[in-house]
Coordinates of C-alpha atoms (C1' of nucleotides) in Angstrom, one line a residue:
Chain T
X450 CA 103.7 112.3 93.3
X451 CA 100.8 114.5 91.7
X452 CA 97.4 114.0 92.3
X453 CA 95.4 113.1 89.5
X454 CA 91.8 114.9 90.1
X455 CA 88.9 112.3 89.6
X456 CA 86.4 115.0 88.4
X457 CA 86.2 116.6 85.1
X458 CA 86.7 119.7 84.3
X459 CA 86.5 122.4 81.2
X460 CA 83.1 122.8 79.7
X461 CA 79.7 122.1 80.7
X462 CA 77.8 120.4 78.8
X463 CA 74.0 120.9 78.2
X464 CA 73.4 117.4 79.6
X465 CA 75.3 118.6 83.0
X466 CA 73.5 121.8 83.4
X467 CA 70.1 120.0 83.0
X468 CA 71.4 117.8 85.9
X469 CA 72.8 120.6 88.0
X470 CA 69.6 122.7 87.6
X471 CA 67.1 120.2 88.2
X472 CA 69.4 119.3 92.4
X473 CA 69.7 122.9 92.6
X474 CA 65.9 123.3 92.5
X475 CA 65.5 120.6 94.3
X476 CA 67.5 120.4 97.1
X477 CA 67.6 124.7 97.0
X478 CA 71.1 126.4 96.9
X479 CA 74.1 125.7 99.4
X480 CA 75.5 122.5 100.5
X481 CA 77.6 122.4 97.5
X482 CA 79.2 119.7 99.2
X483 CA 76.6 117.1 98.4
X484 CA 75.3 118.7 94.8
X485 CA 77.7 116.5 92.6
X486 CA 76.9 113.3 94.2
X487 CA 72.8 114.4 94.4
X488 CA 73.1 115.5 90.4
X489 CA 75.0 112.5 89.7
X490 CA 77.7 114.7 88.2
X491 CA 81.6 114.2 88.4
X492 CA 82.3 117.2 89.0
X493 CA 83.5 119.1 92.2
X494 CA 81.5 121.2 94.2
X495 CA 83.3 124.4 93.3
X496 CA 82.6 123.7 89.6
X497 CA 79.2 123.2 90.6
X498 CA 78.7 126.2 92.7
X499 CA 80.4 128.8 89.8
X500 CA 78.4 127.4 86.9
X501 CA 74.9 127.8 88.9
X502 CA 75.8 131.6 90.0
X503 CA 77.2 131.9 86.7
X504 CA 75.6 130.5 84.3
X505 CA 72.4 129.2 85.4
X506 CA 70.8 130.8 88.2
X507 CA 67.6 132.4 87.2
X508 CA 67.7 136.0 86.3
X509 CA 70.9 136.6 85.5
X510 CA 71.5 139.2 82.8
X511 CA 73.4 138.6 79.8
X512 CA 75.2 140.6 77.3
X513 CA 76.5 144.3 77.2
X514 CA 76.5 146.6 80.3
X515 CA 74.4 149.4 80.4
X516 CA 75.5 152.7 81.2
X517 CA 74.1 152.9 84.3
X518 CA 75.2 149.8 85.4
X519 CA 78.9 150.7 84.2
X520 CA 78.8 154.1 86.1
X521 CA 77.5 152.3 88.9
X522 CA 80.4 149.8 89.0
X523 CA 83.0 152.3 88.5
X524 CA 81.9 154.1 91.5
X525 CA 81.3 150.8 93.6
X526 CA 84.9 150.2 92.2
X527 CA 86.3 153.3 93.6
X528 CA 84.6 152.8 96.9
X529 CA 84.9 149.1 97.4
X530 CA 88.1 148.4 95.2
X531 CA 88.0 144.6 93.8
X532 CA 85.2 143.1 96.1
X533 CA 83.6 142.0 92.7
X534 CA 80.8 140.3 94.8
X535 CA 80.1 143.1 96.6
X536 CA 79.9 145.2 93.2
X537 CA 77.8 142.8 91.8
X538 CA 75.5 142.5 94.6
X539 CA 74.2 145.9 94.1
X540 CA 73.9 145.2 90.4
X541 CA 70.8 143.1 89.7
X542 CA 71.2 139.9 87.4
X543 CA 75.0 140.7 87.2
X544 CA 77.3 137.9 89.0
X545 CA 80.9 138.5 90.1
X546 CA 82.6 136.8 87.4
X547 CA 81.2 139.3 84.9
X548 CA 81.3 142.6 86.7
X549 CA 85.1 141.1 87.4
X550 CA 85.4 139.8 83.5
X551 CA 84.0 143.3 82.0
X552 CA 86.4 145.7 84.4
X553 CA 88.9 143.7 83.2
X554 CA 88.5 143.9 79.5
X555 CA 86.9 146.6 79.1
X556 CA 87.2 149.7 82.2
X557 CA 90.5 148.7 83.4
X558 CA 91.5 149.4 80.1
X559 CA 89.6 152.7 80.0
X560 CA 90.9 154.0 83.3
X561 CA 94.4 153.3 82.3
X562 CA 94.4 154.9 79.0
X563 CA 92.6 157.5 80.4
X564 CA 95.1 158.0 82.8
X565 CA 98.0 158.4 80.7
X566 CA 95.8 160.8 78.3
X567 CA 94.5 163.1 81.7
X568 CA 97.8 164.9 81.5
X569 CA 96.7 166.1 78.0
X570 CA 93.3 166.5 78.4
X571 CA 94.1 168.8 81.4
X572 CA 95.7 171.3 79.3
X573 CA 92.8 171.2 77.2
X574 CA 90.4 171.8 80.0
X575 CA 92.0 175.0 80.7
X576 CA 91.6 176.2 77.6
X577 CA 88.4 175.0 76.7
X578 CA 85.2 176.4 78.5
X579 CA 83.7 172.9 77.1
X580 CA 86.0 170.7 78.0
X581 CA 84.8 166.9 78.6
X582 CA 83.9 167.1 74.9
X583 CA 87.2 167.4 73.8
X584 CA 88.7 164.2 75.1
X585 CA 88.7 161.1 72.7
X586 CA 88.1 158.6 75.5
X587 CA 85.0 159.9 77.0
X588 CA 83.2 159.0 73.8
X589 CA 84.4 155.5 74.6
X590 CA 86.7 155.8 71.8
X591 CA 90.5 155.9 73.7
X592 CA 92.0 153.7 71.2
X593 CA 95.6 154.7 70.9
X594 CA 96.0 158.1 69.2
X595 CA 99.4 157.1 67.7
X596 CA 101.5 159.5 69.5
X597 CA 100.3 162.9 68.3
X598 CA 96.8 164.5 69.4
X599 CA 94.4 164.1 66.8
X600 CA 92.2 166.6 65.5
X601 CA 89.1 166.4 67.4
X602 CA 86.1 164.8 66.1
X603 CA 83.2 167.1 64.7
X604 CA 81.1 164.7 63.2
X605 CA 77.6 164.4 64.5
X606 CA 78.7 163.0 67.7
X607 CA 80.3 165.6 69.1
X608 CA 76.9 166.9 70.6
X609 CA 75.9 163.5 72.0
X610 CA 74.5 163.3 75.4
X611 CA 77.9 162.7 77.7
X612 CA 77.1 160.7 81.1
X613 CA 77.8 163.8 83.5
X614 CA 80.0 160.7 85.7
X615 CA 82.9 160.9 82.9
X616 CA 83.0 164.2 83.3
X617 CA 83.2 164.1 86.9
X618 CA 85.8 161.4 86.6
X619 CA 88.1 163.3 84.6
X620 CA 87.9 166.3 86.7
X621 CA 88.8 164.1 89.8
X622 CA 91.0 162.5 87.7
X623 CA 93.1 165.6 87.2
X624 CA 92.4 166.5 90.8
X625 CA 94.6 163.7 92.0
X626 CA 97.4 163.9 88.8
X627 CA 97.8 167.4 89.7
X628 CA 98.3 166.7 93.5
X629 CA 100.3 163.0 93.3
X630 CA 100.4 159.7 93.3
X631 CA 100.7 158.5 96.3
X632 CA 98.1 156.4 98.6
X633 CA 97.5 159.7 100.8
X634 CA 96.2 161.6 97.9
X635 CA 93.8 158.7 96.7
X636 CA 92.5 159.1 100.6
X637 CA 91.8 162.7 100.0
X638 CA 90.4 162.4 96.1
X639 CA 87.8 160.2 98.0
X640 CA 86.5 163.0 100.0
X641 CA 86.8 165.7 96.7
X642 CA 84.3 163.5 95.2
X643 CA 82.2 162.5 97.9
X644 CA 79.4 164.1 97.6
X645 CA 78.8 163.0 94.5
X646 CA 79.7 158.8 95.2
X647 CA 77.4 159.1 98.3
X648 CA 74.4 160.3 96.2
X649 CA 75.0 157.2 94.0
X650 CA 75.7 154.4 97.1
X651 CA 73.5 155.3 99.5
X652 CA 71.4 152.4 99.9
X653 CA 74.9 150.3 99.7
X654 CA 76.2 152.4 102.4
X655 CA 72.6 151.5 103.9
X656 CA 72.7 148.0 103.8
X657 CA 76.7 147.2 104.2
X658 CA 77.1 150.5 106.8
X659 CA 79.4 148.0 109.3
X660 CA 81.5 146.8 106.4
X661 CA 81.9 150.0 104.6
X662 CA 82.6 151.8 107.7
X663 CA 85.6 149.8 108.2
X664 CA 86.8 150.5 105.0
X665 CA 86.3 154.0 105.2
X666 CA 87.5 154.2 108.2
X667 CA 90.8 152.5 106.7
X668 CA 91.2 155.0 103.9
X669 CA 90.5 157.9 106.3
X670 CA 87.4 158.9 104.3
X671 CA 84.9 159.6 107.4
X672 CA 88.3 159.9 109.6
X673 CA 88.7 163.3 108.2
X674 CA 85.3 164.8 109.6
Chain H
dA167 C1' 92.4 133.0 51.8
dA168 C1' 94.9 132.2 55.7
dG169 C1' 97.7 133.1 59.5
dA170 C1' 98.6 136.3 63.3
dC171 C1' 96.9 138.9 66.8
dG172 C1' 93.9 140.7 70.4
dG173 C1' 89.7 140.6 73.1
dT174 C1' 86.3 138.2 75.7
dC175 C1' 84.5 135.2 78.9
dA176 C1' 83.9 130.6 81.2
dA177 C1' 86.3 128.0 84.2
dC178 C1' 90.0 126.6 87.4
dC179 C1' 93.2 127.4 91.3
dG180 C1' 94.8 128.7 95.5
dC181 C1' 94.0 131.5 99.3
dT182 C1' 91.2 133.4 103.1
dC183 C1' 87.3 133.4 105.9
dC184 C1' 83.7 131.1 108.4
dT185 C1' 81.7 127.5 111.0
dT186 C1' 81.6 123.5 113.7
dC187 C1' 83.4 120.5 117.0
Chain D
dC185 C1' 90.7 128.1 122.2
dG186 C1' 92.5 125.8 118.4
dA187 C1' 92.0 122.5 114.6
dA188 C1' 89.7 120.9 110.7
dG189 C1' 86.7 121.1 107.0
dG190 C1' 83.6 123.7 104.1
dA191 C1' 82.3 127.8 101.6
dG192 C1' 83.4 131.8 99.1
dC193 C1' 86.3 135.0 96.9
dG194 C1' 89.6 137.2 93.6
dG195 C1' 93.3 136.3 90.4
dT196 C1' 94.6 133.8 86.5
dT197 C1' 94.4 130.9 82.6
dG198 C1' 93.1 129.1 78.2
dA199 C1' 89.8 128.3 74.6
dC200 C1' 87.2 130.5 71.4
dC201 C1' 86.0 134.1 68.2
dG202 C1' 86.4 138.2 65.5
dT203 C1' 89.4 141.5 63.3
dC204 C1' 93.5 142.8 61.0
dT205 C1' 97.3 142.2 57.8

DNA sequence: AAGACGGTCAACCGCTCCTTC
DNA sequence: CGAAGGAGCGGTTGACCGTCT
């Protein structure tokens, strides 16, 4: 016999969050367990609790990522894998759900395509002495080439500013295609590119040391000094 | 113009971790 | 020390919206 949930779900309305805001500001953050009965809301406390640090805590940033803030969450990423709050912790006015939400849709995406298109790219680098220019997906534009390499792009473009990270990813990229797959590998692509994750983590390594430490410790990264 | 399709994002679900007794 | 309940997290879903055909 299923339980039928009393509380409602889907959509907030404007009414609710007026409600929710006003106990939260009131009564201060935490004890989730009491909010829906204090707001007068039928809702449960986990609803509650994701629509504040969602939706309506103060200071939280809406709309596209900037490019530091992607870079930033791509190295995070690499260093943290998918401890979303973690990532979003060191990303002000970003909350889990989106830095979660926007790897998803958008870098997850990225990464993969880019993935499958390193192989190529690779053979460019060797020829080219320019050779993060030449790759369609470091402009941000990886759609799907439609099976044969395009011509590349001269247009106006061509000669804008590249974050120096994509480069750096798609070097370490083909760092770890040319040596394999396997988990071993990923443990030693972490110390090829260390210097230059440190340099963007420190004060994460600074204020999560314990916790990252154990990770690292786990993939080998500081058990190889 | 309209239906199909794909992308985005808010919200839910189930699990794990933490705290308290 | 173990059990129970609460809190938090990440994965997943589904509704909505824009674009394509």
């Amino acid at each position: 016999m299923g339980r039928v949930s009393i509380f409602r779900k889907g959509s907030w309305s404007e009414e609710e969050d007026k409600l929710l805001r006003r106990c939260v500001e009131m009564y201060g953050e935490g004890n989730w367990r009491h909010i829906p009965s204090r707001a007068g809301l039928n809702r449960c406390r986990k609803s509650c609790r994701l629509r504040w640090l969602n939706y309506l805590r103060p200071n939280i940033k809406r709309g596209d990522f900037a490019l530091d803030e992607v870079d930033l969450i791509i190295r995070l990423h690499r260093l943290l894998g998918n401890r979303w709050t973690l990532i979003a912790g060191r990303i002000p006015g970003r909350t889990a759900n989106d830095v979660k939400n926007y790897w998803n849709s958008h870098l997850s995406k990225k990464l993969r395509s880019e993935h499958t298109l390193t192989s190529r790219c690779t053979n460019k680098l060797h020829e080219s002495s320019n050779p993060s220019m030449n790759s369609r997906w470091l402009r941000g534009t990886s759609e799907s080439s439609s099976g044969h390499d395009q011509q590349p792009q001269r247009e106006e473009e061509e000669e804008e500013a590249k974050p120096s990270f994509w480069k750096s990813l798609l070097l370490e990229r083909e760092e770890k295609e040319t040596n394999s797959t396997n988990l071993a590998v990923e443990k030693k692509e972490m110390v090829v590119g260390e210097d230059d994750l440190v340099v963007g983590v420190d004060e994460l390594l600074q204020d999560l040391d314990l916790d990252l430490d154990m990770d690292m410790e786990l993939w080998g990264v500081f058990g190889d000094q």
